[in-house]
Coordinates of N, CA and C in Angstrom, one line a residue:
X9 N 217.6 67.6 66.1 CA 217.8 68.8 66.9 C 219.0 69.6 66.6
X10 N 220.4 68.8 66.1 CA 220.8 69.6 65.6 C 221.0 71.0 64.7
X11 N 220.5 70.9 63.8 CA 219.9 71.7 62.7 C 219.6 73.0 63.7
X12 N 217.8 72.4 64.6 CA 217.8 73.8 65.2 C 218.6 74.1 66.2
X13 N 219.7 73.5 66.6 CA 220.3 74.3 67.5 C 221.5 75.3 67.2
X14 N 221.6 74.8 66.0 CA 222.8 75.4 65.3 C 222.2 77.0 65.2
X15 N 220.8 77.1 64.6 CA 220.1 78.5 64.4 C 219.9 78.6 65.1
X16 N 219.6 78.4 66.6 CA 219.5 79.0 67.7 C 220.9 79.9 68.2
X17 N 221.7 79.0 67.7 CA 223.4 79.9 68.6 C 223.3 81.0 67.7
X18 N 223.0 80.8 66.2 CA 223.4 81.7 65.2 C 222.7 83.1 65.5
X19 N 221.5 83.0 66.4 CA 220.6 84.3 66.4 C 221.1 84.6 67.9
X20 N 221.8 83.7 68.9 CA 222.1 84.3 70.1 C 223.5 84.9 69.8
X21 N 224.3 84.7 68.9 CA 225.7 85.3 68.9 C 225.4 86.5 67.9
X22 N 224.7 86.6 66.7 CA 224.4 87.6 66.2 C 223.8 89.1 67.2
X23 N 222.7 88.4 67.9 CA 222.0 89.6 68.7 C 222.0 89.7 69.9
X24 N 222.9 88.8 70.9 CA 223.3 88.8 72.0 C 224.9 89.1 72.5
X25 N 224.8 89.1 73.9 CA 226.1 89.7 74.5 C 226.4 88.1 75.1
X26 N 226.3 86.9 74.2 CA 227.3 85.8 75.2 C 226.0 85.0 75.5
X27 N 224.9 85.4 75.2 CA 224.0 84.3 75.5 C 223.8 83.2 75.4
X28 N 223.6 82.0 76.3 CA 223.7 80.9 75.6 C 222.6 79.8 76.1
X29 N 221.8 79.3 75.1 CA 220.7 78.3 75.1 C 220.6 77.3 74.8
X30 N 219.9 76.2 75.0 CA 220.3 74.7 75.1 C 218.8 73.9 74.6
X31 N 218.8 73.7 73.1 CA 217.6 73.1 73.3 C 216.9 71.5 73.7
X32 N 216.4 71.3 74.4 CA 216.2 70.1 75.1 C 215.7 69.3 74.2
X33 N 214.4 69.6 73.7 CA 213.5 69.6 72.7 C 212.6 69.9 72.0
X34 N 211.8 70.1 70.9 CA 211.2 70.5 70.6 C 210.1 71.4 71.6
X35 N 210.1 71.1 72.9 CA 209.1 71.7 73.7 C 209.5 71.7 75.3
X36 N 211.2 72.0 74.9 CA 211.6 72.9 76.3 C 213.4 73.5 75.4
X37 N 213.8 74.3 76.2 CA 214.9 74.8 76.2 C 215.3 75.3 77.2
X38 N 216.8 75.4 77.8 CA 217.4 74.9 78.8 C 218.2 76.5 78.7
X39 N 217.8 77.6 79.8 CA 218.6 78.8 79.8 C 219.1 79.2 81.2
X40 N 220.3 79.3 81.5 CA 220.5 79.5 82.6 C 220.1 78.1 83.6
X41 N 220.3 77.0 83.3 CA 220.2 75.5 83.7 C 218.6 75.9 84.6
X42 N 218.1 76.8 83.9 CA 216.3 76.5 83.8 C 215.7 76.4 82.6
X43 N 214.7 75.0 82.9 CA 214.3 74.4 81.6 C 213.0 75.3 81.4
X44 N 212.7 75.8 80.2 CA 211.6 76.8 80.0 C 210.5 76.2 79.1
X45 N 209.5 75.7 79.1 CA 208.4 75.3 78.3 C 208.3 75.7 76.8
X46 N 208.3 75.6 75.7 CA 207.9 75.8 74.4 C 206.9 75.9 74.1
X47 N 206.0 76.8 73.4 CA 204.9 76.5 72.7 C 205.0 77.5 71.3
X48 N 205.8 76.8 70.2 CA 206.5 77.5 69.3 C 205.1 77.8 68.1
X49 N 204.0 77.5 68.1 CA 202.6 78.0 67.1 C 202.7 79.1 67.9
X50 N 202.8 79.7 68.7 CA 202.8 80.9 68.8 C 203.8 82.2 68.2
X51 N 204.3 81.5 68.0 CA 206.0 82.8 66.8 C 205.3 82.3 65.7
X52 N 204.4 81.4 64.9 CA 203.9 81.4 63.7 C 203.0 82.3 63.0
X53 N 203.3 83.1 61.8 CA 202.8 84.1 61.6 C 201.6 83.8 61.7
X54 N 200.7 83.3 60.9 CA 199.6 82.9 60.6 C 198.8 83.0 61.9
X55 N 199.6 83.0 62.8 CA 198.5 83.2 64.4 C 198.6 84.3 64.8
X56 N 200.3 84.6 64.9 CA 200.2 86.2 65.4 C 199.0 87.1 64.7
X57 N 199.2 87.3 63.0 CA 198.2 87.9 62.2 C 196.9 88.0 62.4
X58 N 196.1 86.4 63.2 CA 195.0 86.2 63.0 C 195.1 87.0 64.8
X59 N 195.8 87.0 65.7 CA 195.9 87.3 66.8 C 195.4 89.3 66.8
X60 N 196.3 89.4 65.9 CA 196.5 91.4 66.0 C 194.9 91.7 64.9
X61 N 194.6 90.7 64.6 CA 192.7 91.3 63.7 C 191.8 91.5 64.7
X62 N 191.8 90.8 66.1 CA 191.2 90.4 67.2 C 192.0 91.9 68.3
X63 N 192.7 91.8 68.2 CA 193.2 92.9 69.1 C 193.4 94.5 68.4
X64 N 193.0 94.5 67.5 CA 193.1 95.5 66.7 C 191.5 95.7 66.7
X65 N 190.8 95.6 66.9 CA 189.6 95.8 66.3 C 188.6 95.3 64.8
X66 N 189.3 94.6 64.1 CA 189.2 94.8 62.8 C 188.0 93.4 62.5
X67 N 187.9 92.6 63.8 CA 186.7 91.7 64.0 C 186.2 92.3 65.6
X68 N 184.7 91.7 66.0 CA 184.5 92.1 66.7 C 183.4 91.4 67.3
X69 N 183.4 91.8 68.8 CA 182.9 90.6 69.5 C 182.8 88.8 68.9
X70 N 183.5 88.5 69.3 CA 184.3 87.0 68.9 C 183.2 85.8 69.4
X71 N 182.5 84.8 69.2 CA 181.7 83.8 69.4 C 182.2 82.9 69.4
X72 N 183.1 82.1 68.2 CA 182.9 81.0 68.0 C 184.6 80.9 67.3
X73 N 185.5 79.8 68.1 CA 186.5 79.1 67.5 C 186.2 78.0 66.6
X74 N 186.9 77.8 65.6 CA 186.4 76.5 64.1 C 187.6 76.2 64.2
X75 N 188.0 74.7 64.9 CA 189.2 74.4 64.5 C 189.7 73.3 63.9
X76 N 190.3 72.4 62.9 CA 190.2 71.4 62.8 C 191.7 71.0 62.2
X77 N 191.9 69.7 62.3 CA 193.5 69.2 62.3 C 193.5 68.1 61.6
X78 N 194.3 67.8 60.9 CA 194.1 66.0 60.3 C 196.0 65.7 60.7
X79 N 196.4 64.9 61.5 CA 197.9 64.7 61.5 C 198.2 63.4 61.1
X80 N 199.6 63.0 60.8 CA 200.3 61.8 60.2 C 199.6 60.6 61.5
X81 N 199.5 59.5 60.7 CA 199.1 58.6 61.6 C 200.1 58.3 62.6
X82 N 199.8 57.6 64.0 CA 200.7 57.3 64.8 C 200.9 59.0 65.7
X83 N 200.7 59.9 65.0 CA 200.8 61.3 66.4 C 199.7 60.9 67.5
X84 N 200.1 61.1 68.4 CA 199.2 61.1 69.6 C 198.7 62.3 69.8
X85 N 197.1 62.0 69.8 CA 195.6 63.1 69.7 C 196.1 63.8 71.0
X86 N 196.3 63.6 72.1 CA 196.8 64.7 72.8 C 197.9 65.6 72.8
X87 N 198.7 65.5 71.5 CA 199.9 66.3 71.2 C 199.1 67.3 70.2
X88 N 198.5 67.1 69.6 CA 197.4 67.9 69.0 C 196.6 68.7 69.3
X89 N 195.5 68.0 70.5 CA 194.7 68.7 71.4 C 195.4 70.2 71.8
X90 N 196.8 69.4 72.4 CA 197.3 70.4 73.4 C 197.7 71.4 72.7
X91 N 198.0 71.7 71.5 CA 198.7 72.4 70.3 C 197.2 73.4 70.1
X92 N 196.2 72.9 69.8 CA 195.1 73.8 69.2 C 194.5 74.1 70.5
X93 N 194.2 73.6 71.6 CA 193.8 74.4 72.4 C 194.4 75.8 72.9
X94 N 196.2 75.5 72.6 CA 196.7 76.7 73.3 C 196.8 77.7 72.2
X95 N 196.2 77.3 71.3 CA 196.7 78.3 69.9 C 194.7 78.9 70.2
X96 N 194.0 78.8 70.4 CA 192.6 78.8 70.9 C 192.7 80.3 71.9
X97 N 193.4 79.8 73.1 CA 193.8 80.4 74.2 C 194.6 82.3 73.7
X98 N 195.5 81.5 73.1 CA 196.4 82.6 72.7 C 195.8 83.5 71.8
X99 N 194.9 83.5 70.7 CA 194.1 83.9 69.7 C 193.5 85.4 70.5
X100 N 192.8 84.7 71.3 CA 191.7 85.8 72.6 C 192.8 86.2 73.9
X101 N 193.9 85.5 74.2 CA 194.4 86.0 75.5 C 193.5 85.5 76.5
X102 N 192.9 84.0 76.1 CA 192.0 83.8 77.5 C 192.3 82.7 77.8
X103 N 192.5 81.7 78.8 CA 192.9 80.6 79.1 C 191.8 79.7 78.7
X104 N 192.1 78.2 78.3 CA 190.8 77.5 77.6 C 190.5 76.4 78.8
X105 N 189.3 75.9 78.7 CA 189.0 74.6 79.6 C 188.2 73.8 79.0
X106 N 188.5 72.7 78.9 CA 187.5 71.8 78.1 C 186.6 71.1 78.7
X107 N 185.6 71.7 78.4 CA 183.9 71.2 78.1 C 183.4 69.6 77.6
X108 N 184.0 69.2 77.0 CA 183.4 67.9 76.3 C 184.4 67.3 75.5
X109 N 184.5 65.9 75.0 CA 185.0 65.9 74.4 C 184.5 63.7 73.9
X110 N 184.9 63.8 72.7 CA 184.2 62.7 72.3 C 185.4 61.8 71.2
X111 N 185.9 60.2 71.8 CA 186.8 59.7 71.4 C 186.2 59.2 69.7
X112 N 187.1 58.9 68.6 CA 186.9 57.9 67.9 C 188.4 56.8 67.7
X113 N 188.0 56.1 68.6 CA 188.9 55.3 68.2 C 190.1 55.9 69.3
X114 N 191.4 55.8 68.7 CA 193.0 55.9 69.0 C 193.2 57.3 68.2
X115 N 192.5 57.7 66.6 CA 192.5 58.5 65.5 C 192.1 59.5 65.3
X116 N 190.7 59.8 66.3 CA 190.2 60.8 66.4 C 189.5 61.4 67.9
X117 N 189.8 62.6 67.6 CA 188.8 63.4 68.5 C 187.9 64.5 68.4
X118 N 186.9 64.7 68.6 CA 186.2 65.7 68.9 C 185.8 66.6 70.0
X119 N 186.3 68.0 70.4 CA 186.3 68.6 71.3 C 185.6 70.1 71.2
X120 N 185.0 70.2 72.3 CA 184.5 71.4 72.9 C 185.0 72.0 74.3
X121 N 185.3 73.2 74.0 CA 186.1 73.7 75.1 C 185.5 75.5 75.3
X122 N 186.0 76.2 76.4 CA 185.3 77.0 76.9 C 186.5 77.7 77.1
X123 N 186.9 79.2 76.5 CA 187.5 80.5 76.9 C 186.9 80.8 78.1
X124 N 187.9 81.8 79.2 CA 187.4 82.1 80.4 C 186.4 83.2 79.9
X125 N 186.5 84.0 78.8 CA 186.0 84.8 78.3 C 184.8 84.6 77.9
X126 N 184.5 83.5 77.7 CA 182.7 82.9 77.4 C 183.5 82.4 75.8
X127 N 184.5 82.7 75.0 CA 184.3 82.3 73.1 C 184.6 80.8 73.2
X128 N 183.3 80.2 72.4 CA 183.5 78.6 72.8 C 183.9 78.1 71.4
X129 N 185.1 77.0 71.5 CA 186.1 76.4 71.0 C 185.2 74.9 70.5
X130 N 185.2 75.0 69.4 CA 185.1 73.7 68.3 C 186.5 72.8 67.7
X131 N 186.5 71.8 68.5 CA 188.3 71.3 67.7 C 188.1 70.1 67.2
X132 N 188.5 70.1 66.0 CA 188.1 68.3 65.4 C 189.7 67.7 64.8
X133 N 189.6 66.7 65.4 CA 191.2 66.4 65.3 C 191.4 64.9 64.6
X134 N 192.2 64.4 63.9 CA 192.7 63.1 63.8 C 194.1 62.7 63.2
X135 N 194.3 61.5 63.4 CA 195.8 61.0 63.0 C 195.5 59.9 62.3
X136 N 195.7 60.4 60.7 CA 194.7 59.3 60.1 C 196.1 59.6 58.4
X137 N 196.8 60.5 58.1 CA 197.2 60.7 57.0 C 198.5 60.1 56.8
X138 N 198.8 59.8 55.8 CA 199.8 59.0 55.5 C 201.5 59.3 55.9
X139 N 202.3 58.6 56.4 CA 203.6 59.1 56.7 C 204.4 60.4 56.0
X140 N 204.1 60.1 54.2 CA 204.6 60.6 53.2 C 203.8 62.5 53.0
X141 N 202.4 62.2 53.9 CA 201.5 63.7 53.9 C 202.4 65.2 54.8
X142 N 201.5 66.3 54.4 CA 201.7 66.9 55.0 C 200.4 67.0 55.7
X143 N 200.4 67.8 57.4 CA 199.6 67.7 58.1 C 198.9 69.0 57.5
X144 N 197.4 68.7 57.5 CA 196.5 69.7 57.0 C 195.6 70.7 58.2
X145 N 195.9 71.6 58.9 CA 195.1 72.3 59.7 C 194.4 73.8 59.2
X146 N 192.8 74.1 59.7 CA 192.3 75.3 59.8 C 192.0 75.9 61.1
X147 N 191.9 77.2 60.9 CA 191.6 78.1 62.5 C 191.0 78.5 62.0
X148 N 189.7 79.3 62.2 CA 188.2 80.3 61.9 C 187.6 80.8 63.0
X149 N 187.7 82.2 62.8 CA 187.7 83.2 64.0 C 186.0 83.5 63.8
X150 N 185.2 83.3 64.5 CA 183.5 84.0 64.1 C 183.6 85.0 65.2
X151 N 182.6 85.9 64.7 CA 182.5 87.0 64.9 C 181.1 87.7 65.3
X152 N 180.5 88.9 65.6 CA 179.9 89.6 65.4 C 179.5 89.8 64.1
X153 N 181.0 90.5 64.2 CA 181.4 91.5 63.4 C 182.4 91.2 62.5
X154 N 182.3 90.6 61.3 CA 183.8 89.7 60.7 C 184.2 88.3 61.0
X155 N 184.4 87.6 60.2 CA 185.0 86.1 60.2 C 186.5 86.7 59.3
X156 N 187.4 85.8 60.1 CA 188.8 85.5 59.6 C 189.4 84.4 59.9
X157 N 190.2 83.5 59.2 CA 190.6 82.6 59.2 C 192.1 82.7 58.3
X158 N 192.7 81.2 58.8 CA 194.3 81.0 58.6 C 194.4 80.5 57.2
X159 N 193.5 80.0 56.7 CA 193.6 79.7 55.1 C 192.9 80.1 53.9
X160 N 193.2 80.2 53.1 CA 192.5 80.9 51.6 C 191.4 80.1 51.6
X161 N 189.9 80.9 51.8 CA 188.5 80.2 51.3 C 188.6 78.9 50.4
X162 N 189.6 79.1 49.2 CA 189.5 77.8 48.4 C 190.5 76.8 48.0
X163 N 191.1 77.0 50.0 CA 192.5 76.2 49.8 C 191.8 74.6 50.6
X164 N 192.4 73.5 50.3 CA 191.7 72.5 51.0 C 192.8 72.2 51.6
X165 N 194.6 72.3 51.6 CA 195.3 71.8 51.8 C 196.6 73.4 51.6
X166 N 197.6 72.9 52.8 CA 198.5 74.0 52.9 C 199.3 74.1 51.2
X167 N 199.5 75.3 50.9 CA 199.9 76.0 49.9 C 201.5 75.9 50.6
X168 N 202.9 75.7 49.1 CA 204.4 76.0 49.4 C 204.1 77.1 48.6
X169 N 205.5 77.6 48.8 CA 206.0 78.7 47.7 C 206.5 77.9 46.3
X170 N 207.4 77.1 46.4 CA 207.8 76.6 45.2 C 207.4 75.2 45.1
X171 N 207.3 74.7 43.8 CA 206.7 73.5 43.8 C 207.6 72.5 43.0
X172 N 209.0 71.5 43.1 CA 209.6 70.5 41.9 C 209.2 69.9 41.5
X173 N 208.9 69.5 40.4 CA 208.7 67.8 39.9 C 209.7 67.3 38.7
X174 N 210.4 66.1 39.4 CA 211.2 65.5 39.0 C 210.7 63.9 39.0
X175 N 212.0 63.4 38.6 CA 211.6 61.9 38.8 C 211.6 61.6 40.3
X176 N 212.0 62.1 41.6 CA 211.6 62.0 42.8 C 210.0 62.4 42.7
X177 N 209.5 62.5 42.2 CA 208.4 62.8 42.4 C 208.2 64.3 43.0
X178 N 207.0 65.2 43.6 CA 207.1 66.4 43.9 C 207.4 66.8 45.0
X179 N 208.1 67.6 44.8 CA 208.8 68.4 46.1 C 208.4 69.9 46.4
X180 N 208.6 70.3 47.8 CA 207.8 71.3 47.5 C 208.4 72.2 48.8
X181 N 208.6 73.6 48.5 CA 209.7 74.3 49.3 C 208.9 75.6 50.1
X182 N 209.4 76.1 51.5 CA 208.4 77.2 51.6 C 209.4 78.2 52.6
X183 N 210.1 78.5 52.2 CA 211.3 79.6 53.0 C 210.7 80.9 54.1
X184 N 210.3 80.7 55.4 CA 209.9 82.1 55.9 C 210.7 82.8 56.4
X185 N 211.9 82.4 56.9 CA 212.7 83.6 57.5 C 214.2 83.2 57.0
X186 N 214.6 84.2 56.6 CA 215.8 84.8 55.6 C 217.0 84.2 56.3
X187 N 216.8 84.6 58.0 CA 218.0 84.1 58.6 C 218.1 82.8 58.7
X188 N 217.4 82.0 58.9 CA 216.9 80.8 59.5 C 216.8 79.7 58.0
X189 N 217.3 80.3 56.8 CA 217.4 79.5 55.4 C 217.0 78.1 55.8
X190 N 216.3 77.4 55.3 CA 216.3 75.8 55.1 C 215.3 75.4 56.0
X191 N 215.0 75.7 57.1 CA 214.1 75.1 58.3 C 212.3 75.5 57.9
X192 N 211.8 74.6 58.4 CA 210.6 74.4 57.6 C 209.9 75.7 58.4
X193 N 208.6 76.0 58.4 CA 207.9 76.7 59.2 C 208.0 76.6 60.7
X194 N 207.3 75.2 61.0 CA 207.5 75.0 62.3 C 208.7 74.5 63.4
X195 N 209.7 74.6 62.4 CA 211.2 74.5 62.8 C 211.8 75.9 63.1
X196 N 211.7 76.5 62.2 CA 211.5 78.1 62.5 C 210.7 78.5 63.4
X197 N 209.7 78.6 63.7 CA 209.3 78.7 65.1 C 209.7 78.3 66.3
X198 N 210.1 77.1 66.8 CA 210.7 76.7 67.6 C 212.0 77.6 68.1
X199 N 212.4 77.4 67.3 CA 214.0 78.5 67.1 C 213.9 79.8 67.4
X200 N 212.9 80.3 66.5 CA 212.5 81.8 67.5 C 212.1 81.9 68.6
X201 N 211.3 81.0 69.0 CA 210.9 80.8 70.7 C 211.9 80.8 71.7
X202 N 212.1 80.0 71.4 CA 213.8 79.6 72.1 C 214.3 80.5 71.9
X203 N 214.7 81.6 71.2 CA 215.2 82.7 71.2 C 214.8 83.5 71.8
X204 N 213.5 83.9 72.1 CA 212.9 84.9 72.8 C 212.7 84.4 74.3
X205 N 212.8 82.8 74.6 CA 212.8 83.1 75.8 C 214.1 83.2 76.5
X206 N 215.2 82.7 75.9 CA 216.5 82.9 76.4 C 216.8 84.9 76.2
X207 N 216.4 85.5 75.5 CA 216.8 87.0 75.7 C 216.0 87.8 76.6
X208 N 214.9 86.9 77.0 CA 213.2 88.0 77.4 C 212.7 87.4 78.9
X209 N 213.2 87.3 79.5 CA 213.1 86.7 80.8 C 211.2 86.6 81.5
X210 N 210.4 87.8 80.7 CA 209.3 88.4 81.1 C 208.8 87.5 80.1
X211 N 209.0 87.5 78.9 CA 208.4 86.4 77.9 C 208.5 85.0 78.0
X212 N 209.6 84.7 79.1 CA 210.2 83.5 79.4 C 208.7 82.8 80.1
X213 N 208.5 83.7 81.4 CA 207.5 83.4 82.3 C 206.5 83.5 81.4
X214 N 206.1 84.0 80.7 CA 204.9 84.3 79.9 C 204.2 82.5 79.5
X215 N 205.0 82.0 79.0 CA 205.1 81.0 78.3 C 205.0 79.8 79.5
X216 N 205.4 79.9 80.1 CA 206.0 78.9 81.6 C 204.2 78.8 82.2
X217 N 203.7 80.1 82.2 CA 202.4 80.7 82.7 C 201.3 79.8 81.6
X218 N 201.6 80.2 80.4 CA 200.6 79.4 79.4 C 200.4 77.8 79.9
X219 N 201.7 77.4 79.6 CA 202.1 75.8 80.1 C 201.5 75.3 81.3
X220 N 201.4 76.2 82.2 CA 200.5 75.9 83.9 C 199.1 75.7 83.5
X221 N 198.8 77.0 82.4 CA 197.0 77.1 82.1 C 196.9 75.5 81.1
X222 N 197.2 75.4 80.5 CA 197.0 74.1 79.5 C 196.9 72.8 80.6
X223 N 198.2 72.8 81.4 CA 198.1 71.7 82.2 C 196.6 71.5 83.1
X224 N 196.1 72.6 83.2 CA 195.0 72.9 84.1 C 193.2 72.8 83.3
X225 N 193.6 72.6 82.0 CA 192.5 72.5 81.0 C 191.7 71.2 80.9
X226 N 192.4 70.1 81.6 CA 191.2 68.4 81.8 C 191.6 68.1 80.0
X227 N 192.9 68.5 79.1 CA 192.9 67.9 78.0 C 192.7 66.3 78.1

């Protein structure tokens, strides 16, 4: 947590008058000795983008969420659930409630869930990949009118920008924000959340409000 707390001061002293934020953890931060909820896949480009096609027009009338997840073994399926449901929710701006859902094991889940809006949510989850993996996820927006989705048709597995191969074996690098140098995607996210809720008091609650709806979904 150090790491991101250090880029958190670094963007409240840059663009603030003295503000100061406290991150608890990954999925609270501490402003004004009120603790504020996180849900940092929401500052991830890849969602906003697929978010503004949906609110833009550019797909139309929405049907069907495609969502699927494979994470490191040992995550708990409800830390996942609760991740893609709210990323579900946030996509449409509709709160989700789950409809069904079917265990395998400790490793897997399979879920169906219900936008207030009627767009019904497909989520297939498991914690099945190796410590050394990276976690593989897709979103798929169906449509009327247009399908879009968060990964290249003939990607099977997340894409870096740079790729090493050394005698460490391969390493592999993916820089998204300039200020924030070194922090992975979803470490960068966090960081910006926390940032925006500590400057945005309205976006503070925004988030606080999501956290109520998710609690309220029978995950």
């Amino acid at each position: 947590m150090e790491k991101l707390q250090k880029g958190l001061d670094f963007l409240l002293e840059k663009y603030t008058d003295g503000k100061k934020a406290e991150l608890i953890s990954r999925d609270t931060v501490k402003v004004d000795n009120t603790e504020i909820p996180l849900l940092p896949w929401r500052c991830q480009r890849r969602f906003t983008e697929l978010r503004d096609l949906v609110r833009q027009g550019r797909i139309e009338d929405v049907s069907v969420i495609r969502v699927s997840h494979i994470a490191k073994k040992g995550t708990p399926l409800a830390t996942i659930l609760r991740r893609e449901l709210d990323i579900c929710a946030f996509l449409l701006d509709s709160p989700a409630k789950v409809q069904h859902k079917v265990y395998g094991g400790e490793v897997a889940c399979n879920m169906v869930a219900k936008l207030e809006n009627g767009v019904v949510c497909t989520i297939e989850v498991a914690a099945t990949l190796p410590a050394t993996a990276s976690p593989i996820d897709k979103h798929e927006i169906i449509a009327r009118r247009g399908v879009a989705c968060d990964r290249a048709v003939d990607t099977q597995v997340p894409q870096h920008s740079v790729y090493v191969f050394s005698e460490k074996g391969e390493e592999a690098y993916t820089d998204t924000d300039y200020e924030l140098y070194g922090l992975s995607e979803e470490d960068t996210a966090v960081v910006r959340q926390a940032f925006l809720a500590a400057g945005d008091a309205v976006y503070a609650k925004s988030l606080c409000s999501a956290a109520e709806a998710l609690g309220r979904a029978d995950i």
